[in-house]
């Protein structure tokens, strides 16, 4: 059985992908294809390269994704991803999709065309950066005669590249909508508005999955709480372990 896994964006919440994958691997589940957006593209690239979830977590914890960004001082964004680019090159030195151990697809939003684009060949690093480029926070990424931003804007759970190529598709969505919001906190309102929009474009993608994993406890964390990375990892891991019955048709050992 060919199993594919789609990993959503989610900022710091995306660290839960690593916990989910750790638990799935412990159940003997292996992936033959991976697709990802933003945080999911980052996690997916490292896993596709051959790193274990715990190794990826250590890379993220030791380098600090937010510590790796640098001021851009431009009107299009506040920060650049140049620092994170160096992290990717260090740990994935071949820098190509073809060099990965597992086929990977990365989703990014083409600003000029107003459409989603799925990358799976050639240059690996730039599409990952483009997919992670949160509007207004990071500068858009110029690539192949266009400009790209966060893939989550148009496809936060990139399942479509796996449809027709996998026998079973797992979607891991890390953006549940909580019921509490401080209406006096502009940051919370802005983040919640973005999450609501993202969840709208994820609905169809979820319907294309054979199994959707979406730990509800992730609603307790914001997309920028990288300082709670360990907790977020455990949320993903524990959710799969506590809902092991969902995996019965996939457990191979």
Short mmCIF file of C-alpha atoms in Angstrom, two decimals:
data_model
loop_
_atom_site.label_atom_id
_atom_site.label_comp_id
_atom_site.label_asym_id
_atom_site.label_seq_id
_atom_site.Cartn_x
_atom_site.Cartn_y
_atom_site.Cartn_z
CA UNK A 1 0.00 0.00 0.00
CA UNK A 2 1.41 3.38 -1.01
CA UNK A 3 0.81 5.88 1.80
CA UNK A 4 1.03 9.63 1.32
CA UNK A 5 0.96 12.30 4.02
CA UNK A 6 0.00 15.97 3.62
CA UNK A 7 1.31 18.40 6.24
CA UNK A 8 -0.41 21.74 6.79
CA UNK A 9 1.08 25.10 7.61
CA UNK A 10 0.68 26.43 11.12
CA UNK A 11 3.79 28.28 12.26
CA UNK A 12 4.94 26.98 15.64
CA UNK A 13 1.93 24.68 15.70
CA UNK A 14 3.55 22.86 12.79
CA UNK A 15 6.02 21.30 15.24
CA UNK A 16 3.14 18.96 16.08
CA UNK A 17 3.79 17.34 12.68
CA UNK A 18 6.97 15.91 14.12
CA UNK A 19 5.15 14.39 17.09
CA UNK A 20 2.49 12.92 14.82
CA UNK A 21 5.07 11.41 12.47
CA UNK A 22 7.06 10.03 15.41
CA UNK A 23 3.96 8.23 16.68
CA UNK A 24 3.01 6.97 13.21
CA UNK A 25 6.48 5.60 12.61
CA UNK A 26 6.40 3.81 15.95
CA UNK A 27 3.23 2.09 14.71
CA UNK A 28 5.13 0.89 11.66
CA UNK A 29 3.58 3.34 9.21
CA UNK A 30 5.91 4.46 6.43
CA UNK A 31 5.31 7.14 3.81
CA UNK A 32 6.05 6.86 0.13
CA UNK A 33 5.10 10.48 -0.65
CA UNK A 34 4.95 13.73 1.33
CA UNK A 35 3.42 17.11 0.55
CA UNK A 36 3.55 20.21 2.69
CA UNK A 37 2.79 23.88 3.05
CA UNK A 38 4.83 26.36 5.10
CA UNK A 39 5.69 24.64 8.43
CA UNK A 40 4.55 21.40 6.84
CA UNK A 41 6.93 21.93 3.93
CA UNK A 42 9.80 22.46 6.37
CA UNK A 43 8.99 19.35 8.41
CA UNK A 44 8.31 17.37 5.25
CA UNK A 45 11.64 18.31 3.67
CA UNK A 46 13.67 17.18 6.66
CA UNK A 47 11.71 13.92 6.97
CA UNK A 48 12.03 13.31 3.21
CA UNK A 49 15.78 13.87 3.54
CA UNK A 50 15.93 11.01 6.03
CA UNK A 51 16.04 12.76 9.40
CA UNK A 52 14.01 11.29 12.24
CA UNK A 53 11.31 13.49 13.82
CA UNK A 54 13.42 13.89 16.95
CA UNK A 55 16.45 14.91 14.89
CA UNK A 56 14.33 17.52 13.09
CA UNK A 57 13.07 18.79 16.43
CA UNK A 58 16.65 19.14 17.68
CA UNK A 59 17.62 21.08 14.55
CA UNK A 60 14.69 23.47 15.03
CA UNK A 61 15.28 23.79 18.78
CA UNK A 62 19.02 24.37 18.46
CA UNK A 63 18.90 26.88 15.61
CA UNK A 64 15.60 28.53 16.51
CA UNK A 65 13.60 29.26 13.36
CA UNK A 66 12.64 32.70 14.61
CA UNK A 67 16.26 33.40 15.59
CA UNK A 68 17.37 32.67 12.04
CA UNK A 69 15.32 35.44 10.39
CA UNK A 70 16.83 38.86 9.78
CA UNK A 71 15.44 42.41 9.43
CA UNK A 72 14.64 43.28 5.81
CA UNK A 73 13.81 46.97 6.24
CA UNK A 74 11.62 47.06 3.16
CA UNK A 75 8.01 47.99 2.49
CA UNK A 76 7.01 44.49 1.40
CA UNK A 77 7.93 42.75 4.64
CA UNK A 78 9.67 43.18 7.98
CA UNK A 79 12.03 40.20 7.83
CA UNK A 80 13.94 38.00 5.39
CA UNK A 81 14.41 34.25 5.52
CA UNK A 82 18.11 34.40 4.63
CA UNK A 83 19.12 32.99 8.01
CA UNK A 84 16.76 30.05 7.66
CA UNK A 85 18.04 29.47 4.13
CA UNK A 86 21.47 28.84 5.63
CA UNK A 87 19.96 26.30 8.04
CA UNK A 88 18.31 24.42 5.18
CA UNK A 89 21.47 24.37 3.07
CA UNK A 90 23.50 23.11 6.01
CA UNK A 91 21.22 20.15 6.67
CA UNK A 92 20.09 19.43 3.09
CA UNK A 93 23.31 20.19 1.18
CA UNK A 94 22.26 18.74 -2.19
CA UNK A 95 19.42 21.32 -2.29
CA UNK A 96 17.25 19.41 -4.78
CA UNK A 97 13.96 17.53 -4.73
CA UNK A 98 15.64 14.69 -6.60
CA UNK A 99 18.18 14.20 -3.81
CA UNK A 100 15.52 13.42 -1.18
CA UNK A 101 14.87 9.87 0.01
CA UNK A 102 11.07 10.33 -0.22
CA UNK A 103 9.28 12.27 -3.00
CA UNK A 104 8.17 15.68 -1.72
CA UNK A 105 5.80 18.34 -3.04
CA UNK A 106 5.87 21.90 -1.69
CA UNK A 107 2.96 24.34 -2.11
CA UNK A 108 3.50 28.09 -2.50
CA UNK A 109 1.21 30.94 -3.55
CA UNK A 110 2.11 32.72 -6.80
CA UNK A 111 1.26 36.36 -6.06
CA UNK A 112 1.44 37.54 -9.67
CA UNK A 113 -0.71 34.74 -11.10
CA UNK A 114 -3.02 34.59 -8.07
CA UNK A 115 -2.78 30.80 -7.94
CA UNK A 116 -1.23 27.94 -6.01
CA UNK A 117 1.85 26.23 -7.40
CA UNK A 118 3.18 22.81 -6.45
CA UNK A 119 6.94 22.29 -6.65
CA UNK A 120 8.43 18.79 -6.84
CA UNK A 121 11.48 19.05 -9.12
CA UNK A 122 14.74 20.95 -9.26
CA UNK A 123 15.62 23.64 -6.71
CA UNK A 124 14.33 22.59 -3.27
CA UNK A 125 15.42 25.40 -0.96
CA UNK A 126 13.71 28.35 -2.66
CA UNK A 127 10.24 26.71 -2.85
CA UNK A 128 10.46 25.87 0.88
CA UNK A 129 11.30 29.48 1.68
CA UNK A 130 8.50 30.70 -0.60
CA UNK A 131 6.00 28.34 1.01
CA UNK A 132 6.97 29.70 4.45
CA UNK A 133 6.81 33.37 3.51
CA UNK A 134 4.04 34.77 5.73
CA UNK A 135 2.64 37.96 4.12
CA UNK A 136 3.62 41.27 5.76
CA UNK A 137 6.05 39.43 8.06
CA UNK A 138 8.50 38.19 5.42
CA UNK A 139 9.55 39.54 2.06
CA UNK A 140 7.99 37.72 -0.94
CA UNK A 141 10.37 35.29 -2.63
CA UNK A 142 11.35 35.88 -6.25
CA UNK A 143 11.63 32.63 -8.21
CA UNK A 144 11.26 31.58 -11.85
CA UNK A 145 9.94 34.93 -13.06
CA UNK A 146 7.31 35.32 -10.35
CA UNK A 147 6.85 36.23 -6.68
CA UNK A 148 5.75 33.77 -4.02
CA UNK A 149 4.32 33.85 -0.50
CA UNK A 150 2.97 31.37 2.04
CA UNK A 151 1.26 28.41 0.38
CA UNK A 152 -1.31 28.36 3.19
CA UNK A 153 -3.03 31.39 1.72
CA UNK A 154 -4.54 29.22 -1.05
CA UNK A 155 -3.84 25.62 0.00
CA UNK A 156 -2.94 25.04 3.61
CA UNK A 157 -3.33 21.26 3.36
CA UNK A 158 -1.84 20.24 -0.03
CA UNK A 159 -3.55 16.91 -0.58
CA UNK A 160 -4.20 17.31 -4.31
CA UNK A 161 -0.65 16.39 -5.39
CA UNK A 162 -1.11 13.03 -3.64
CA UNK A 163 -4.52 12.17 -5.11
CA UNK A 164 -4.24 9.47 -7.74
CA UNK A 165 -0.69 8.65 -6.71
CA UNK A 166 -1.31 7.11 -3.27
CA UNK A 167 -3.60 4.33 -2.05
CA UNK A 168 -4.12 5.96 1.35
CA UNK A 169 -3.72 9.65 2.23
CA UNK A 170 -3.19 11.01 5.73
CA UNK A 171 -3.79 14.72 6.25
CA UNK A 172 -2.25 16.36 9.31
CA UNK A 173 -3.88 19.71 10.01
CA UNK A 174 -2.45 21.83 12.82
CA UNK A 175 -4.84 24.79 12.77
CA UNK A 176 -7.94 23.92 14.81
CA UNK A 177 -10.08 26.91 15.72
CA UNK A 178 -10.48 27.40 19.45
CA UNK A 179 -13.63 28.84 20.99
CA UNK A 180 -11.93 31.51 23.08
CA UNK A 181 -10.71 34.82 21.73
CA UNK A 182 -9.90 38.14 23.40
CA UNK A 183 -11.86 40.66 21.36
CA UNK A 184 -9.75 43.46 22.84
CA UNK A 185 -6.50 41.88 21.62
CA UNK A 186 -5.82 42.93 18.02
CA UNK A 187 -3.11 40.30 17.59
CA UNK A 188 -5.51 37.52 18.58
CA UNK A 189 -8.22 38.85 16.29
CA UNK A 190 -5.80 39.09 13.36
CA UNK A 191 -4.45 35.58 13.91
CA UNK A 192 -7.93 34.15 14.32
CA UNK A 193 -9.08 35.82 11.11
CA UNK A 194 -6.18 34.23 9.22
CA UNK A 195 -6.92 30.83 10.74
CA UNK A 196 -10.58 31.08 9.74
CA UNK A 197 -9.60 31.86 6.15
CA UNK A 198 -7.08 29.02 6.08
CA UNK A 199 -9.62 26.55 7.45
CA UNK A 200 -11.99 27.45 4.64
CA UNK A 201 -9.48 26.40 1.98
CA UNK A 202 -8.62 23.25 3.94
CA UNK A 203 -12.16 21.87 3.92
CA UNK A 204 -12.01 20.33 0.46
CA UNK A 205 -8.53 18.98 1.12
CA UNK A 206 -9.71 17.20 4.26
CA UNK A 207 -12.50 15.52 2.27
CA UNK A 208 -9.87 14.03 -0.05
CA UNK A 209 -8.03 12.34 2.84
CA UNK A 210 -8.61 8.81 4.07
CA UNK A 211 -7.60 9.96 7.54
CA UNK A 212 -7.35 13.46 9.01
CA UNK A 213 -5.29 14.05 12.14
CA UNK A 214 -6.04 17.39 13.82
CA UNK A 215 -5.17 17.53 17.55
CA UNK A 216 -7.75 19.91 19.09
CA UNK A 217 -5.32 20.87 21.89
CA UNK A 218 -3.28 22.84 19.35
CA UNK A 219 -5.92 25.57 19.60
CA UNK A 220 -4.27 26.45 22.92
CA UNK A 221 -1.12 27.64 21.14
CA UNK A 222 -0.46 30.56 18.82
CA UNK A 223 1.36 30.29 15.52
CA UNK A 224 4.41 32.10 16.95
CA UNK A 225 4.89 30.21 20.24
CA UNK A 226 8.15 28.55 19.22
CA UNK A 227 9.19 28.69 22.88
CA UNK A 228 6.62 25.95 23.57
CA UNK A 229 8.01 23.65 20.90
CA UNK A 230 8.43 20.68 23.23
CA UNK A 231 4.82 20.91 24.41
CA UNK A 232 3.54 21.20 20.85
CA UNK A 233 5.57 18.15 19.77
CA UNK A 234 4.03 16.17 22.63
CA UNK A 235 0.50 17.27 21.69
CA UNK A 236 0.93 15.72 18.24
CA UNK A 237 2.57 12.57 19.56
CA UNK A 238 0.08 11.97 22.37
CA UNK A 239 -2.96 12.58 20.17
CA UNK A 240 -1.97 9.80 17.79
CA UNK A 241 -1.11 7.41 20.61
CA UNK A 242 -4.42 8.06 22.36
CA UNK A 243 -6.36 7.54 19.12
CA UNK A 244 -4.48 4.49 17.91
CA UNK A 245 -7.72 2.82 16.83
CA UNK A 246 -7.89 5.24 13.89
CA UNK A 247 -4.80 3.57 12.48
CA UNK A 248 -5.96 -0.04 12.54
CA UNK A 249 -6.22 -0.35 8.76
CA UNK A 250 -2.68 1.00 8.40
CA UNK A 251 -0.72 -0.67 11.17
CA UNK A 252 1.86 -2.81 9.46
CA UNK A 253 3.59 -4.40 12.45
#
